[in-house]
Each structure stands twice: as C-alpha cells, then as structure tokens.
PDB file of C-alpha atoms and ligand atoms in Angstrom:
ATOM      1  CA  MET A   1       5.715 136.777 129.872  1.00 93.00           C
ATOM      2  CA  TYR A   2       6.365 139.189 126.947  1.00 97.00           C
ATOM      3  CA  THR A   3       8.716 142.133 126.500  1.00 97.00           C
ATOM      4  CA  LEU A   4       7.952 144.335 123.489  1.00 98.00           C
ATOM      5  CA  LEU A   5      10.673 146.652 122.216  1.00 98.00           C
ATOM      6  CA  TYR A   6       9.848 148.896 119.283  1.00 98.00           C
ATOM      7  CA  PHE A   7      11.769 151.411 117.211  1.00 98.00           C
ATOM      8  CA  SER A   8       9.419 153.833 115.520  1.00 98.00           C
ATOM      9  CA  PRO A   9      10.914 157.191 114.526  1.00 97.00           C
ATOM     10  CA  THR A  10       7.683 158.476 112.975  1.00 97.00           C
ATOM     11  CA  GLY A  11       4.925 156.529 114.729  1.00 97.00           C
ATOM     12  CA  ASN A  12       3.824 153.769 112.319  1.00 98.00           C
ATOM     13  CA  THR A  13       5.503 150.901 114.146  1.00 98.00           C
ATOM     14  CA  LYS A  14       4.458 152.317 117.513  1.00 98.00           C
ATOM     15  CA  HIS A  15       0.818 152.214 116.414  1.00 98.00           C
ATOM     16  CA  LEU A  16       1.076 148.498 115.573  1.00 98.00           C
ATOM     17  CA  ALA A  17       3.157 147.768 118.690  1.00 98.00           C
ATOM     18  CA  LYS A  18       0.436 149.314 120.844  1.00 98.00           C
ATOM     19  CA  GLN A  19      -2.193 147.101 119.223  1.00 98.00           C
ATOM     20  CA  LEU A  20      -0.043 143.976 119.649  1.00 98.00           C
ATOM     21  CA  GLY A  21       0.594 144.905 123.276  1.00 98.00           C
ATOM     22  CA  GLU A  22      -3.152 145.251 123.905  1.00 98.00           C
ATOM     23  CA  ASN A  23      -3.961 141.964 122.143  1.00 98.00           C
ATOM     24  CA  LEU A  24      -1.368 140.061 124.163  1.00 98.00           C
ATOM     25  CA  LYS A  25      -2.224 141.981 127.359  1.00 97.00           C
ATOM     26  CA  ILE A  26       1.398 142.999 127.839  1.00 97.00           C
ATOM     27  CA  ASP A  27       2.002 145.069 130.951  1.00 94.00           C
ATOM     28  CA  GLU A  28       2.870 148.641 129.896  1.00 94.00           C
ATOM     29  CA  THR A  29       6.144 148.516 131.818  1.00 94.00           C
ATOM     30  CA  TYR A  30       7.269 145.781 129.392  1.00 96.00           C
ATOM     31  CA  ILE A  31       6.538 147.837 126.249  1.00 97.00           C
ATOM     32  CA  LEU A  32       9.499 150.098 125.610  1.00 97.00           C
ATOM     33  CA  PRO A  33      10.844 152.355 122.857  1.00 98.00           C
ATOM     34  CA  LEU A  34      14.083 150.564 122.027  1.00 98.00           C
ATOM     35  CA  GLU A  35      16.191 153.695 121.527  1.00 97.00           C
ATOM     36  CA  PHE A  36      15.658 154.824 125.129  1.00 96.00           C
ATOM     37  CA  ALA A  37      15.960 151.368 126.730  1.00 96.00           C
ATOM     38  CA  LYS A  38      19.304 150.173 128.047  1.00 93.00           C
ATOM     39  CA  PRO A  39      20.065 146.523 127.160  1.00 92.00           C
ATOM     40  CA  GLU A  40      21.723 146.012 130.561  1.00 90.00           C
ATOM     41  CA  ASP A  41      18.544 147.159 132.381  1.00 92.00           C
ATOM     42  CA  LEU A  42      16.195 144.662 130.683  1.00 94.00           C
ATOM     43  CA  LYS A  43      14.616 142.016 132.876  1.00 92.00           C
ATOM     44  CA  THR A  44      14.508 138.372 131.796  1.00 94.00           C
ATOM     45  CA  ASN A  45      11.245 137.219 130.269  1.00 94.00           C
ATOM     46  CA  ASP A  46       9.875 134.327 128.211  1.00 95.00           C
ATOM     47  CA  THR A  47       9.573 136.130 124.894  1.00 97.00           C
ATOM     48  CA  LEU A  48      10.983 139.275 123.304  1.00 98.00           C
ATOM     49  CA  ILE A  49       8.976 140.866 120.505  1.00 98.00           C
ATOM     50  CA  LEU A  50      11.157 143.213 118.480  1.00 98.00           C
ATOM     51  CA  MET A  51       9.449 145.677 116.134  1.00 98.00           C
ATOM     52  CA  PHE A  52      11.214 148.269 113.998  1.00 98.00           C
ATOM     53  CA  SER A  53      10.752 150.332 110.866  1.00 98.00           C
ATOM     54  CA  ILE A  54      12.684 149.448 107.709  1.00 98.00           C
ATOM     55  CA  GLN A  55      15.362 151.791 106.372  1.00 97.00           C
ATOM     56  CA  GLY A  56      17.060 150.964 103.072  1.00 97.00           C
ATOM     57  CA  PHE A  57      15.860 147.324 103.128  1.00 98.00           C
ATOM     58  CA  ASN A  58      17.680 146.914 106.445  1.00 98.00           C
ATOM     59  CA  ALA A  59      17.079 147.255 110.148  1.00 98.00           C
ATOM     60  CA  PRO A  60      18.052 150.776 111.269  1.00 98.00           C
ATOM     61  CA  ARG A  61      21.528 151.294 112.770  1.00 98.00           C
ATOM     62  CA  THR A  62      19.961 152.022 116.188  1.00 98.00           C
ATOM     63  CA  VAL A  63      18.316 148.585 116.207  1.00 98.00           C
ATOM     64  CA  LYS A  64      21.412 146.688 115.065  1.00 98.00           C
ATOM     65  CA  ARG A  65      23.527 148.357 117.764  1.00 97.00           C
ATOM     66  CA  PHE A  66      20.938 147.566 120.420  1.00 97.00           C
ATOM     67  CA  ILE A  67      20.818 143.885 119.467  1.00 98.00           C
ATOM     68  CA  LYS A  68      24.640 143.727 119.417  1.00 97.00           C
ATOM     69  CA  ASN A  69      24.587 144.992 123.016  1.00 96.00           C
ATOM     70  CA  LEU A  70      21.769 142.687 124.151  1.00 97.00           C
ATOM     71  CA  PRO A  71      23.058 140.324 126.857  1.00 96.00           C
ATOM     72  CA  GLU A  72      22.731 136.586 126.190  1.00 96.00           C
ATOM     73  CA  GLY A  73      20.064 134.437 127.799  1.00 95.00           C
ATOM     74  CA  LEU A  74      17.424 137.081 128.600  1.00 97.00           C
ATOM     75  CA  TYR A  75      14.632 135.424 126.583  1.00 97.00           C
ATOM     76  CA  LYS A  76      13.633 131.947 125.434  1.00 95.00           C
ATOM     77  CA  LYS A  77      12.415 133.200 122.060  1.00 96.00           C
ATOM     78  CA  VAL A  78      12.569 136.383 119.955  1.00 97.00           C
ATOM     79  CA  HIS A  79       9.898 137.359 117.413  1.00 97.00           C
ATOM     80  CA  ILE A  80      10.825 139.989 114.805  1.00 97.00           C
ATOM     81  CA  ILE A  81       8.322 142.267 113.057  1.00 98.00           C
ATOM     82  CA  ALA A  82       9.745 144.793 110.581  1.00 98.00           C
ATOM     83  CA  VAL A  83       7.486 147.585 109.335  1.00 98.00           C
ATOM     84  CA  GLY A  84       8.105 149.139 105.929  1.00 97.00           C
ATOM     85  CA  CYS A  85       5.879 150.662 103.262  1.00 96.00           C
ATOM     86  CA  ASN A  86       5.317 147.490 101.230  1.00 94.00           C
ATOM     87  CA  THR A  87       5.413 143.730 101.658  1.00 93.00           C
ATOM     88  CA  LEU A  88       7.209 142.995  98.381  1.00 95.00           C
ATOM     89  CA  TRP A  89      10.177 140.580  98.150  1.00 95.00           C
ATOM     90  CA  LEU A  90      12.459 143.640  98.258  1.00 96.00           C
ATOM     91  CA  ASN A  91      12.124 143.769 102.058  1.00 97.00           C
ATOM     92  CA  ASP A  92      12.316 140.015 102.648  1.00 97.00           C
ATOM     93  CA  ALA A  93      15.926 140.022 103.889  1.00 97.00           C
ATOM     94  CA  VAL A  94      15.431 143.010 106.200  1.00 98.00           C
ATOM     95  CA  SER A  95      16.054 141.055 109.416  1.00 97.00           C
ATOM     96  CA  ILE A  96      18.948 138.945 108.173  1.00 97.00           C
ATOM     97  CA  ASP A  97      21.644 140.779 110.188  1.00 97.00           C
ATOM     98  CA  ILE A  98      19.508 140.939 113.320  1.00 98.00           C
ATOM     99  CA  LYS A  99      18.889 137.193 113.116  1.00 97.00           C
ATOM    100  CA  LYS A 100      22.619 136.512 112.660  1.00 97.00           C
ATOM    101  CA  ILE A 101      23.453 138.505 115.791  1.00 98.00           C
ATOM    102  CA  LEU A 102      20.664 136.834 117.772  1.00 98.00           C
ATOM    103  CA  HIS A 103      21.756 133.354 116.668  1.00 97.00           C
ATOM    104  CA  SER A 104      25.357 134.156 117.645  1.00 97.00           C
ATOM    105  CA  LYS A 105      23.982 134.843 121.145  1.00 97.00           C
ATOM    106  CA  ASN A 106      22.084 131.520 121.108  1.00 97.00           C
ATOM    107  CA  TYR A 107      18.656 133.137 120.858  1.00 97.00           C
ATOM    108  CA  VAL A 108      15.847 131.210 119.167  1.00 96.00           C
ATOM    109  CA  VAL A 109      14.108 133.330 116.522  1.00 96.00           C
ATOM    110  CA  GLY A 110      10.403 132.602 116.111  1.00 95.00           C
ATOM    111  CA  LEU A 111       8.509 134.873 113.728  1.00 95.00           C
ATOM    112  CA  ASP A 112      10.232 137.001 111.094  1.00 96.00           C
ATOM    113  CA  GLU A 113       7.442 139.139 109.636  1.00 96.00           C
ATOM    114  CA  VAL A 114       7.237 142.205 107.396  1.00 97.00           C
ATOM    115  CA  LEU A 115       4.261 144.571 107.552  1.00 98.00           C
ATOM    116  CA  ALA A 116       3.529 147.701 105.538  1.00 97.00           C
ATOM    117  CA  MET A 117       2.390 151.156 106.614  1.00 97.00           C
ATOM    118  CA  PRO A 118       2.384 154.468 104.703  1.00 96.00           C
ATOM    119  CA  LEU A 119       5.677 155.934 103.515  1.00 94.00           C
ATOM    120  CA  THR A 120       7.039 158.685 105.753  1.00 93.00           C
ATOM    121  CA  PHE A 121       9.184 160.548 103.232  1.00 91.00           C
ATOM    122  CA  VAL A 122       9.511 161.243  99.484  1.00 87.00           C
ATOM    123  CA  MET A 123       5.788 160.909  98.698  1.00 85.00           C
ATOM    124  CA  SER A 124       2.584 161.109 100.627  1.00 88.00           C
ATOM    125  CA  PHE A 125       0.370 158.046 100.126  1.00 91.00           C
ATOM    126  CA  PRO A 126      -3.159 159.033  99.043  1.00 91.00           C
ATOM    127  CA  ASP A 127      -5.684 158.801 101.902  1.00 91.00           C
ATOM    128  CA  ALA A 128      -7.527 155.728 100.585  1.00 93.00           C
ATOM    129  CA  ALA A 129      -4.333 153.763  99.828  1.00 93.00           C
ATOM    130  CA  GLY A 130      -2.806 154.675 103.189  1.00 94.00           C
ATOM    131  CA  ARG A 131      -5.963 153.719 105.106  1.00 95.00           C
ATOM    132  CA  LYS A 132      -6.136 150.373 103.290  1.00 95.00           C
ATOM    133  CA  LEU A 133      -2.502 149.628 104.156  1.00 96.00           C
ATOM    134  CA  VAL A 134      -3.008 150.516 107.813  1.00 97.00           C
ATOM    135  CA  LYS A 135      -6.153 148.375 108.033  1.00 96.00           C
ATOM    136  CA  GLU A 136      -4.370 145.397 106.424  1.00 97.00           C
ATOM    137  CA  SER A 137      -1.491 145.693 108.883  1.00 98.00           C
ATOM    138  CA  GLU A 138      -3.865 146.005 111.835  1.00 97.00           C
ATOM    139  CA  ASP A 139      -5.567 142.793 110.656  1.00 97.00           C
ATOM    140  CA  LYS A 140      -2.183 141.085 110.319  1.00 97.00           C
ATOM    141  CA  ILE A 141      -1.280 142.172 113.848  1.00 98.00           C
ATOM    142  CA  ASN A 142      -4.379 140.316 115.051  1.00 97.00           C
ATOM    143  CA  ASP A 143      -3.203 137.167 113.220  1.00 96.00           C
ATOM    144  CA  ILE A 144       0.340 137.583 114.562  1.00 97.00           C
ATOM    145  CA  SER A 145      -0.998 138.039 118.113  1.00 97.00           C
ATOM    146  CA  SER A 146      -2.739 134.705 117.859  1.00 95.00           C
ATOM    147  CA  ILE A 147       0.366 132.973 116.415  1.00 95.00           C
ATOM    148  CA  ILE A 148       2.576 134.408 119.174  1.00 96.00           C
ATOM    149  CA  SER A 149       0.134 133.425 121.906  1.00 94.00           C
ATOM    150  CA  LYS A 150       0.257 129.833 120.574  1.00 91.00           C
ATOM    151  CA  ASN A 151       4.091 130.058 120.674  1.00 84.00           C
ATOM    152  CA  HIS A 152       4.364 129.105 116.992  1.00 82.00           C
ATOM    153  CA  SER A 153       7.322 129.987 114.730  1.00 80.00           C
ATOM    154  CA  SER A 154       7.748 130.583 111.007  1.00 77.00           C
ATOM    155  CA  ASN A 155      10.509 129.487 108.692  1.00 73.00           C
ATOM    156  CA  ARG A 156      10.449 131.940 105.807  1.00 78.00           C
ATOM    157  CA  LYS A 157      13.011 131.276 103.071  1.00 86.00           C
ATOM    158  CA  VAL A 158      14.797 134.429 101.904  1.00 93.00           C
ATOM    159  CA  LYS A 159      15.630 134.461  98.205  1.00 95.00           C
ATOM    160  CA  PHE A 160      19.047 135.472  96.838  1.00 96.00           C
ATOM    161  CA  LYS A 161      17.577 138.535  95.077  1.00 97.00           C
ATOM    162  CA  SER A 162      16.224 139.859  98.407  1.00 97.00           C
ATOM    163  CA  LYS A 163      19.632 139.368 100.027  1.00 97.00           C
ATOM    164  CA  ALA A 164      21.218 141.311  97.140  1.00 98.00           C
ATOM    165  CA  VAL A 165      18.798 144.210  97.662  1.00 97.00           C
ATOM    166  CA  ASN A 166      19.520 144.119 101.393  1.00 97.00           C
ATOM    167  CA  LEU A 167      23.252 144.404 100.621  1.00 97.00           C
ATOM    168  CA  ILE A 168      22.755 147.341  98.247  1.00 97.00           C
ATOM    169  CA  GLY A 169      20.515 148.976 100.861  1.00 97.00           C
ATOM    170  CA  LYS A 170      23.500 149.222 103.200  1.00 97.00           C
ATOM    171  CA  LEU A 171      24.685 152.160 101.067  1.00 97.00           C
ATOM    172  CA  GLU A 172      21.893 154.130 102.675  1.00 96.00           C
ATOM    173  CA  ASP A 173      23.888 154.368 105.899  1.00 96.00           C
ATOM    174  CA  PRO A 174      26.676 156.653 104.584  1.00 97.00           C
ATOM    175  CA  ALA A 175      24.107 158.606 102.552  1.00 96.00           C
ATOM    176  CA  ALA A 176      22.085 159.173 105.730  1.00 96.00           C
ATOM    177  CA  ARG A 177      25.141 160.563 107.518  1.00 97.00           C
ATOM    178  CA  LEU A 178      25.585 163.115 104.727  1.00 95.00           C
ATOM    179  CA  PHE A 179      21.881 163.938 104.890  1.00 95.00           C
ATOM    180  CA  GLY A 180      22.390 164.803 108.573  1.00 94.00           C
ATOM    181  CA  LEU A 181      25.055 167.327 107.632  1.00 93.00           C
ATOM    182  CA  GLU A 182      22.491 168.989 105.394  1.00 94.00           C
ATOM    183  CA  LEU A 183      19.985 169.432 108.199  1.00 96.00           C
ATOM    184  CA  HIS A 184      19.598 172.764 109.934  1.00 97.00           C
ATOM    185  CA  ALA A 185      17.038 174.677 111.961  1.00 97.00           C
ATOM    186  CA  THR A 186      15.403 177.731 110.449  1.00 96.00           C
ATOM    187  CA  LYS A 187      14.574 180.954 112.312  1.00 96.00           C
ATOM    188  CA  ALA A 188      11.273 179.357 113.355  1.00 97.00           C
ATOM    189  CA  CYS A 189      13.147 177.277 115.970  1.00 98.00           C
ATOM    190  CA  ASN A 190      12.168 178.255 119.516  1.00 98.00           C
ATOM    191  CA  SER A 191      14.788 176.063 121.247  1.00 98.00           C
ATOM    192  CA  CYS A 192      12.165 173.727 122.711  1.00 98.00           C
ATOM    193  CA  SER A 193      14.799 170.916 122.969  1.00 98.00           C
ATOM    194  CA  ILE A 194      12.530 168.174 121.564  1.00 98.00           C
ATOM    195  CA  CYS A 195      14.836 167.349 118.651  1.00 98.00           C
ATOM    196  CA  TRP A 196      18.050 166.843 120.630  1.00 98.00           C
ATOM    197  CA  ASN A 197      16.242 164.895 123.353  1.00 98.00           C
ATOM    198  CA  ARG A 198      14.516 162.580 120.871  1.00 98.00           C
ATOM    199  CA  CYS A 199      17.141 161.867 118.188  1.00 98.00           C
ATOM    200  CA  PRO A 200      17.780 158.098 118.401  1.00 98.00           C
ATOM    201  CA  GLU A 201      21.390 158.528 117.284  1.00 98.00           C
ATOM    202  CA  ASN A 202      22.226 161.452 119.563  1.00 97.00           C
ATOM    203  CA  ASN A 203      23.133 163.369 116.428  1.00 97.00           C
ATOM    204  CA  ILE A 204      21.709 166.715 117.529  1.00 98.00           C
ATOM    205  CA  LYS A 205      23.348 169.050 120.037  1.00 97.00           C
ATOM    206  CA  PRO A 206      22.274 172.556 121.045  1.00 98.00           C
ATOM    207  CA  ASN A 207      24.804 175.316 120.365  1.00 97.00           C
ATOM    208  CA  LYS A 208      25.418 178.133 122.844  1.00 96.00           C
ATOM    209  CA  TYR A 209      22.242 179.889 121.622  1.00 96.00           C
ATOM    210  CA  ASN A 210      20.225 176.652 122.111  1.00 97.00           C
ATOM    211  CA  ILE A 211      19.820 176.151 118.389  1.00 97.00           C
ATOM    212  CA  PRO A 212      20.293 172.536 117.194  1.00 98.00           C
ATOM    213  CA  LYS A 213      23.459 171.539 115.363  1.00 97.00           C
ATOM    214  CA  PHE A 214      23.538 168.266 113.418  1.00 97.00           C
ATOM    215  CA  GLY A 215      26.494 165.873 113.309  1.00 96.00           C
ATOM    216  CA  LEU A 216      27.629 162.931 111.203  1.00 96.00           C
ATOM    217  CA  LYS A 217      25.587 160.230 112.967  1.00 97.00           C
ATOM    218  CA  CYS A 218      22.234 160.789 111.245  1.00 98.00           C
ATOM    219  CA  GLU A 219      20.357 157.660 110.117  1.00 98.00           C
ATOM    220  CA  MET A 220      17.737 159.646 108.185  1.00 97.00           C
ATOM    221  CA  CYS A 221      14.937 158.437 110.416  1.00 97.00           C
ATOM    222  CA  MET A 222      12.899 161.642 109.857  1.00 96.00           C
ATOM    223  CA  ARG A 223      11.935 161.946 113.509  1.00 97.00           C
ATOM    224  CA  CYS A 224      13.368 165.407 114.160  1.00 97.00           C
ATOM    225  CA  ILE A 225      11.760 166.775 110.997  1.00 96.00           C
ATOM    226  CA  THR A 226       8.403 165.150 111.795  1.00 95.00           C
ATOM    227  CA  GLU A 227       8.265 166.021 115.496  1.00 96.00           C
ATOM    228  CA  CYS A 228       9.564 169.598 115.480  1.00 96.00           C
ATOM    229  CA  PRO A 229       6.522 171.616 116.631  1.00 96.00           C
ATOM    230  CA  GLN A 230       7.784 174.632 114.677  1.00 96.00           C
ATOM    231  CA  LYS A 231       8.463 172.641 111.468  1.00 95.00           C
ATOM    232  CA  ALA A 232      11.863 174.307 111.651  1.00 96.00           C
ATOM    233  CA  ILE A 233      14.125 171.409 110.598  1.00 96.00           C
ATOM    234  CA  THR A 234      14.911 170.995 106.930  1.00 95.00           C
ATOM    235  CA  PRO A 235      17.806 169.925 104.688  1.00 95.00           C
ATOM    236  CA  TYR A 236      19.564 172.565 102.559  1.00 93.00           C
ATOM    237  CA  ILE A 237      19.365 170.644  99.275  1.00 91.00           C
ATOM    238  CA  SER A 238      17.302 167.422  99.585  1.00 89.00           C
ATOM    239  CA  LYS A 239      14.060 169.246 100.387  1.00 89.00           C
ATOM    240  CA  PHE A 240      12.287 167.180  97.729  1.00 87.00           C
ATOM    241  CA  ILE A 241      12.419 164.065  99.928  1.00 89.00           C
ATOM    242  CA  LEU A 242      10.239 165.653 102.616  1.00 91.00           C
ATOM    243  CA  ILE A 243       6.476 165.207 102.648  1.00 88.00           C
ATOM    244  CA  LYS A 244       4.781 168.594 102.309  1.00 83.00           C
ATOM    245  CA  ASN A 245       3.432 169.725 105.718  1.00 82.00           C
ATOM    246  CA  GLY A 246       5.086 166.692 107.351  1.00 86.00           C
ATOM    247  CA  TYR A 247       4.092 163.063 107.851  1.00 92.00           C
ATOM    248  CA  SER A 248       1.217 162.254 110.173  1.00 91.00           C
ATOM    249  CA  LEU A 249      -0.183 158.759 110.680  1.00 95.00           C
ATOM    250  CA  SER A 250      -3.416 160.189 112.113  1.00 93.00           C
ATOM    251  CA  ARG A 251      -4.686 161.079 108.641  1.00 91.00           C
ATOM    252  CA  TYR A 252      -4.776 157.352 107.802  1.00 94.00           C
ATOM    253  CA  LEU A 253      -6.444 156.119 110.983  1.00 93.00           C
ATOM    254  CA  SER A 254     -10.145 155.323 111.000  1.00 74.00           C
ATOM    255  CA  LYS A 255     -12.033 157.833 113.122  1.00 63.00           C
TER     256      LYS A 255
HETATM  257  C1  FMN B   1      15.285 156.764 104.998  1.00 74.02           C
HETATM  258  C2  FMN B   1      14.143 155.808 104.875  1.00 74.02           C
HETATM  259  C3  FMN B   1      14.340 154.612 104.212  1.00 74.02           C
HETATM  260  C4  FMN B   1      13.268 153.727 104.065  1.00 74.02           C
HETATM  261  N1  FMN B   1      13.489 152.535 103.438  1.00 74.02           N
HETATM  262  C5  FMN B   1      12.461 151.666 103.311  1.00 74.02           C
HETATM  263  C6  FMN B   1      12.663 150.396 102.694  1.00 74.02           C
HETATM  264  O1  FMN B   1      13.761 150.032 102.313  1.00 74.02           O
HETATM  265  N2  FMN B   1      11.591 149.577 102.555  1.00 74.02           N
HETATM  266  C7  FMN B   1      10.332 149.945 102.981  1.00 74.02           C
HETATM  267  O2  FMN B   1       9.386 149.168 102.808  1.00 74.02           O
HETATM  268  N3  FMN B   1      10.122 151.130 103.595  1.00 74.02           N
HETATM  269  C8  FMN B   1      11.160 151.991 103.766  1.00 74.02           C
HETATM  270  N4  FMN B   1      10.954 153.187 104.390  1.00 74.02           N
HETATM  271  C9  FMN B   1       9.602 153.508 104.852  1.00 74.02           C
HETATM  272  C10 FMN B   1       9.391 153.222 106.324  1.00 74.02           C
HETATM  273  O3  FMN B   1      10.032 152.030 106.718  1.00 74.02           O
HETATM  274  C11 FMN B   1       7.908 153.070 106.594  1.00 74.02           C
HETATM  275  O4  FMN B   1       7.223 154.213 106.208  1.00 74.02           O
HETATM  276  C12 FMN B   1       7.633 152.715 108.049  1.00 74.02           C
HETATM  277  O5  FMN B   1       6.275 152.356 108.142  1.00 74.02           O
HETATM  278  C13 FMN B   1       7.946 153.845 109.002  1.00 74.02           C
HETATM  279  O6  FMN B   1       7.716 153.402 110.313  1.00 74.02           O
HETATM  280  P1  FMN B   1       7.899 154.333 111.605  1.00 74.02           P
HETATM  281  O7  FMN B   1       6.899 155.449 111.472  1.00 74.02           O
HETATM  282  O8  FMN B   1       7.603 153.429 112.738  1.00 74.02           O
HETATM  283  O9  FMN B   1       9.303 154.830 111.579  1.00 74.02           O
HETATM  284  C14 FMN B   1      11.991 154.067 104.575  1.00 74.02           C
HETATM  285  C15 FMN B   1      11.813 155.267 105.257  1.00 74.02           C
HETATM  286  C16 FMN B   1      12.870 156.130 105.413  1.00 74.02           C
HETATM  287  C17 FMN B   1      12.652 157.416 106.143  1.00 74.02           C
HETATM  288  S1  SF4 B   2      12.376 170.625 117.865  1.00 74.02           S
HETATM  289 FE1  SF4 B   2      12.290 172.344 116.432  1.00 74.02          FE
HETATM  290  S2  SF4 B   2      11.758 174.126 117.683  1.00 74.02           S
HETATM  291 FE2  SF4 B   2      12.456 172.508 119.077  1.00 74.02          FE
HETATM  292  S3  SF4 B   2      14.679 172.904 119.345  1.00 74.02           S
HETATM  293 FE3  SF4 B   2      14.467 171.432 117.661  1.00 74.02          FE
HETATM  294  S4  SF4 B   2      14.396 172.701 115.803  1.00 74.02           S
HETATM  295 FE4  SF4 B   2      14.009 174.057 117.522  1.00 74.02          FE
HETATM  296  S1  SF4 B   3      19.206 163.929 113.115  1.00 74.02           S
HETATM  297 FE1  SF4 B   3      16.989 163.729 112.810  1.00 74.02          FE
HETATM  298  S2  SF4 B   3      16.777 162.388 111.014  1.00 74.02           S
HETATM  299 FE2  SF4 B   3      18.892 162.179 111.774  1.00 74.02          FE
HETATM  300  S3  SF4 B   3      18.860 160.415 113.173  1.00 74.02           S
HETATM  301 FE3  SF4 B   3      18.505 162.249 114.418  1.00 74.02          FE
HETATM  302  S4  SF4 B   3      16.270 162.469 114.543  1.00 74.02           S
HETATM  303 FE4  SF4 B   3      16.737 161.050 112.855  1.00 74.02          FE
END
C-alpha cells in the first residue's frame, strides 16, 4: 500500500521515517534510502511517502534528480515531508520544485509538511532544546500517520517571501561544490571505504593508496564527515561549520 523513500544524510529524517513506517505498518522492503534506490526498480503502489532533509531552503540535489527520473504512473498519491531544523516560514517553499516535477508527471501531491530536528552543522543544539524538537517532531509524525491513513491531503499556501528565500537558497548548490573541494582525509584515515560507498553524490573516489579524493559534486550533506569512524574528514578552511566531535542524533533521543 505504501512506499516510503527517505533521504537522510545524517540520520534525523531516517529516525522519523522509521517511526512513520512503524505507525503505518509499512513492510520493510518498501522503506528505502532514496539515494541507493533506482527509480526504474520501484514497484507500483498506492502511495509514495517522500521524506528528505532540507538544504539551503530547498530539497537536496540528490532528491530533485531522483524525482526527475521517477517514471510516471507508479503511485496514486505522493506525500512530501521535509525535515529541517525549524518550522519557520523560511522553509515553507522547500518542496516547490519537487511538486512542480511531480505535477508535470501527473502525480497527485497530498501532504506537504515541514518538520524540525536538531541542526547537523554550524552549531550544536543544547540537549534540552534538541530533545524538545525531536519530541515535537515525533508527536507530529503520529498526527501525520493518522492523516495519511485516512488518505487526507493538505493545501498549504506558500507566501511570496518564502519563495524568495527558496530562490536565494539555490546559491547553496555552487557553494557546496566548492566546499567539497576543500574536503580531505587526514592521516587518521584507515581506508575503510565507508565514505566513498556512502556519498549520495558519488563525489568521493579512492586514490591508488585507498585514500579518499573529493570532486566537484559535493552537496554539503555532512554524511562523510559524520560517518567517518576515524573522524578523518575535514575541510581545509571552513572548519568552523563543523560541530565539535561530530553530530549524533542519539544524544537527543529519550533513553
Ligand atoms: C548544508 C546544510 C544546509 C541546511 N539548510 C537548512 C535549511 O535551509 N533549513 C533548515 O531548516 N535546516 C537546514 N539544514 C539543517 C538540516 O536540514 C536538519 O538538521 C535536518 O534535520 C538534517 O536531517 P538529516 O539528518 O536527515 O540529514 C541544513 C543542513 C545542512 C548540512
Ligand atoms: S570513512 Fe574515514 S577512515 Fe574510512 S576511508 Fe573514508 S576517510 Fe578514511
Ligand atoms: S562529499 Fe561528503 S558532504 Fe559532500 S556530498 Fe559526499 S558525503 Fe556529502
């Protein structure tokens, strides 16, 4: 009945996707990380639930490309849930491009929601604030589960100022590519291969010594930096945008 595709470079969206999947009793084989799913391999189903993290007030490049490649007619309805670090008007237009592409393929869009989880770069949310945000989003996922199970839709109006912010946010894409050129692995790297196997943009390749080299396709998703077991990946200059000791959702989850 449901297919749930999520894009979650650093785990926040995955956490909420898992909860939604449990609430709606979605078979695990229909819950897939979007970046490793092939659009042509997807089976038809009643409803697609698309969840992704917000980058620069937009859907990440990986998500936009995936939706562009999605064949027509696979689902009767698509629900969109974007996950950022706040639910202010600034993020309201986040799904505008995704919706345009879906409409051009004759898909019906149901929900268009924005949820908030802790920020994964620049600054570490204090424990109490982060826990509160996670709890609020978990509660909202319960509400959304019930709305989806009743097959309801929403019709949220997006204000001009949100669309303007969404447009400005597109500048993040070229900036992210430059950020990728800044990335490098320190001597702590033990060539475990996690980073080049997990980069959603295929931006990391091992050199002849099995040390990662970074290209111009970075989308600044923070996954390689967060997941490297050796904490070996870092930018040359923009070190200040990294969270000290790395981002970990677990510190905000109730025990
Ligand atoms: C490069 C970058 C840009 C971001 N831009 C936004 C943004 O525009 N709005 C927002 O609310 N959160 C933004 N965030 C925060 C993430 O969307 C947020 O922390 C999200 O919960 C991460 O989810 P994930 O762990 O599933 O990737 C940004 C994060 C990164 C790394
Ligand atoms: S994930 Fe870290 S340790 Fe593993 S290959 Fe990449 S940089 Fe090296
Ligand atoms: S190089 Fe790292 S930060 Fe850039 S897209 Fe790949 S995993 Fe994300």
